[in-house]
Amino acid sequence: MEKPVKVGLLGLGVVGTGVLEILADHQEKIEKSIGCPLTVAKALVRPTEDKENLAKKYNLQLVHELTDIIEDPEIDIVVEVMGRIEPAKTFISEALKAGKHVVTANKDLLAQHGSELASLAHEQKRNLYYEASVAGGIPILRTIANSLAADDIQEVLGIVNGTTNYMLTKMVTEQMDYDTALKQAQELGFAESDPTNDVDGIDAAYKMVILSKFAFGMTITMDQVKVKGIRGLSGKDVTAADQLGYTVKLIGSTVKKNGSIAAEVGPVLVPSDHPLASIHNEFNAVFVKSSGIGESMYYGPGAGSRPTATSIVADLMTIVNKIQLGTIGHRFSEYTQPTQLTPPEEIVSKYFLSLKMPDETGQFLQLAEIMANAGAGLEQVVQEKATVENARVVVITHKMSETTMSQIQKDIAEKTNFELLSTMKVMGE
Ligand SMILES: NC(=O)c1ccc[n+]([C@@H]2O[C@H](COP(=O)([O-])OP(=O)(O)OC[C@H]3O[C@@H](n4cnc5c(N)ncnc54)[C@H](OP(=O)(O)O)[C@@H]3O)[C@@H](O)[C@H]2O)c1
């Protein structure tokens, strides 16, 4: 048996503790697979009693300075599981410069500074792995980088935020309203007290930036992802969609068309027989359309201590393998293409529109006229009486471009006294 490979942990919270558990519980298999023990020697923490107890249980040293880890010649790999941008970014950079390999689960950081950190790792001839940063326990990045390496991916669609998927599941299956669903998600620990990143689609957008790089080789920035969340989504719209044969899901999508890509996050009407419509509660899934395999979907827990830690430990084992083979320093995904973005006039989709209009004759004709003038067709229309004076009308359009949709929204605002309650994209031909 070769000598142990030692790891330094930065942060000992939910995921850090999971890393200790997985390494301990699966020790025998891990050793057999990589030919040596893999142990956490030190953890950088802010001192508390529970961390002292963990240190005793797992026989590791608690430290309070980064240098205690990165200047330790016995430590080969650093795992960053503190979260947030700083000091995580500085600590990872310092660790790479000190010659350590790095594993992180920090999607916020990777979506915003991933290219810079990957270049630094490459310059330093060190590995930077981050499987756990997208869809926690689902091994999606390595699957795209390795198993789909020979395939030509056309679309990546993901339910990559467990909090919002939990909320939407409750809104669809139990007719809960948005506020009750959010409160329940918070009580169960699926949503943080400040749910902004989840409900506004920001967390899903971070993951789409990372997925886009792996699937299409293109580096996109957060401001190149069109982001809309589910904040304030109306239960009536969710129910109307359900009656029309659709399930509302927060979908992150990156679609390739004529060599360019469009990345987006937003609530989407997914046909109820589509595999993504069957992803319930806090679970995640990534659906890939490619020319070789066709359609494939990767499903599992998108978060949680042990699922996330399992992905981190797999990254650690990959790095140990590479150290043993002398093949260190390659990027997690080597596929790189110049970034090209699809213009809005070429991004087409069907749309769901929910409108409030006076309950008088001729109103619907006005809507039909606006649609016809924009060159858009209607596929389904449902009208229900909302109040004595108003009717609530829900329509699903034929496919049209984002530019056409913007024109229709403008015309409704300027030429009618309708209230456009919501718009969502609709998946399907
Ligand atoms: N939880 C999940 O299911 C999940 C899934 C996928 C990815 N991730 C990612 O994994 C990372 C960790 O998440 P988590 O859920 O484990 O968070 P967490 O439970 O809040 O743990 C973070 C830990 O880092 C410590 N920390 C933060 N700044 C520090 C500093 N400057 N010095 C020392 N310790 C510091 C915190 O210490 P204190 O206890 O003193 O505050 C805390 O113990 C995040 O990037 C997250 O996005 C998490």
Coordinates of C-alpha atoms and ligand atoms in Angstrom, one line a residue, residues 10-17 44-48 50-51 63-64 80-84 86-88 91 104-109 132-137 192 203 207 302-309 312, ligand 1:
L10 CA -11.4 24.7 4.0
G11 CA -14.7 24.9 5.9
L12 CA -16.4 22.3 8.0
G13 CA -20.1 22.8 7.5
V14 CA -22.8 20.6 5.9
V15 CA -20.7 19.5 2.9
G16 CA -17.3 19.4 4.8
T17 CA -18.8 17.1 7.4
L44 CA -9.6 25.4 8.4
V45 CA -12.4 26.5 10.7
R46 CA -13.7 29.2 12.9
P47 CA -13.6 27.5 16.3
T48 CA -16.7 26.0 17.8
D50 CA -19.0 20.9 17.4
K51 CA -16.0 21.3 15.2
V63 CA -6.4 25.2 12.0
H64 CA -7.3 28.8 11.7
E80 CA -12.9 24.4 -0.6
V81 CA -16.4 24.0 1.0
M82 CA -16.8 27.4 2.6
G83 CA -19.0 28.9 -0.1
R84 CA -19.4 32.6 -1.2
E86 CA -14.4 35.8 -0.8
P87 CA -12.2 34.6 0.9
A88 CA -12.9 31.4 -1.1
F91 CA -7.8 30.8 -0.7
T104 CA -14.6 22.9 -4.8
A105 CA -18.4 22.8 -4.8
N106 CA -18.7 26.5 -5.0
K107 CA -21.0 27.3 -8.0
D108 CA -21.3 31.0 -7.3
L109 CA -17.5 31.3 -7.5
A132 CA -20.4 18.9 -7.0
S133 CA -21.0 22.5 -8.1
V134 CA -23.8 21.5 -10.5
A135 CA -26.7 19.3 -9.3
G136 CA -24.8 18.1 -6.2
G137 CA -24.9 14.3 -6.3
E192 CA -32.6 29.7 3.0
D203 CA -28.5 29.8 -8.5
K207 CA -25.1 26.2 -12.9
G302 CA -29.1 18.1 -6.3
A303 CA -27.9 18.8 -2.8
G304 CA -27.4 17.4 0.6
S305 CA -24.4 16.6 2.7
R306 CA -23.6 13.0 1.6
P307 CA -24.7 13.3 -2.1
T308 CA -22.6 16.4 -2.6
A309 CA -19.7 15.0 -0.6
I312 CA -16.3 15.8 -4.0
Ligands
LIG1 N1 -25.3 22.0 1.1 C1 -25.4 21.5 -0.1 O1 -26.2 20.6 -0.3 C2 -24.6 21.9 -1.3 C3 -24.7 21.3 -2.5 C4 -23.9 21.7 -3.6 C5 -22.9 22.6 -3.4 N2 -22.8 23.2 -2.2 C6 -21.8 24.2 -2.0 O2 -20.8 23.7 -1.0 C7 -20.3 24.8 -0.3 C8 -20.5 24.6 1.2 O3 -21.9 24.5 1.4 P1 -22.4 24.1 2.9 O4 -23.8 23.7 2.7 O5 -21.5 23.0 3.5 O6 -22.3 25.4 3.7 P2 -22.2 25.6 5.3 O7 -22.9 24.5 6.0 O8 -22.6 27.0 5.6 O9 -20.7 25.4 5.6 C9 -19.7 26.4 5.3 C10 -18.7 26.3 6.3 O10 -17.6 27.1 6.0 C11 -17.2 27.8 7.1 N3 -16.5 29.1 6.7 C12 -17.0 30.1 5.9 N4 -16.1 31.0 5.8 C13 -15.0 30.6 6.5 C14 -13.8 31.2 6.8 N5 -13.4 32.4 6.3 N6 -12.9 30.5 7.6 C15 -13.2 29.3 8.1 N7 -14.4 28.7 7.9 C16 -15.3 29.4 7.1 C17 -18.4 28.1 7.9 O11 -18.0 28.3 9.2 P3 -19.0 28.8 10.4 O12 -19.7 27.5 10.8 O13 -18.1 29.3 11.4 O14 -20.0 29.8 9.7 C18 -19.2 26.8 7.7 O15 -18.9 25.9 8.7 C19 -21.0 26.1 -0.9 O16 -20.2 26.6 -1.9 C20 -22.2 25.5 -1.5 O17 -22.8 26.3 -2.5 C21 -23.6 22.9 -1.1

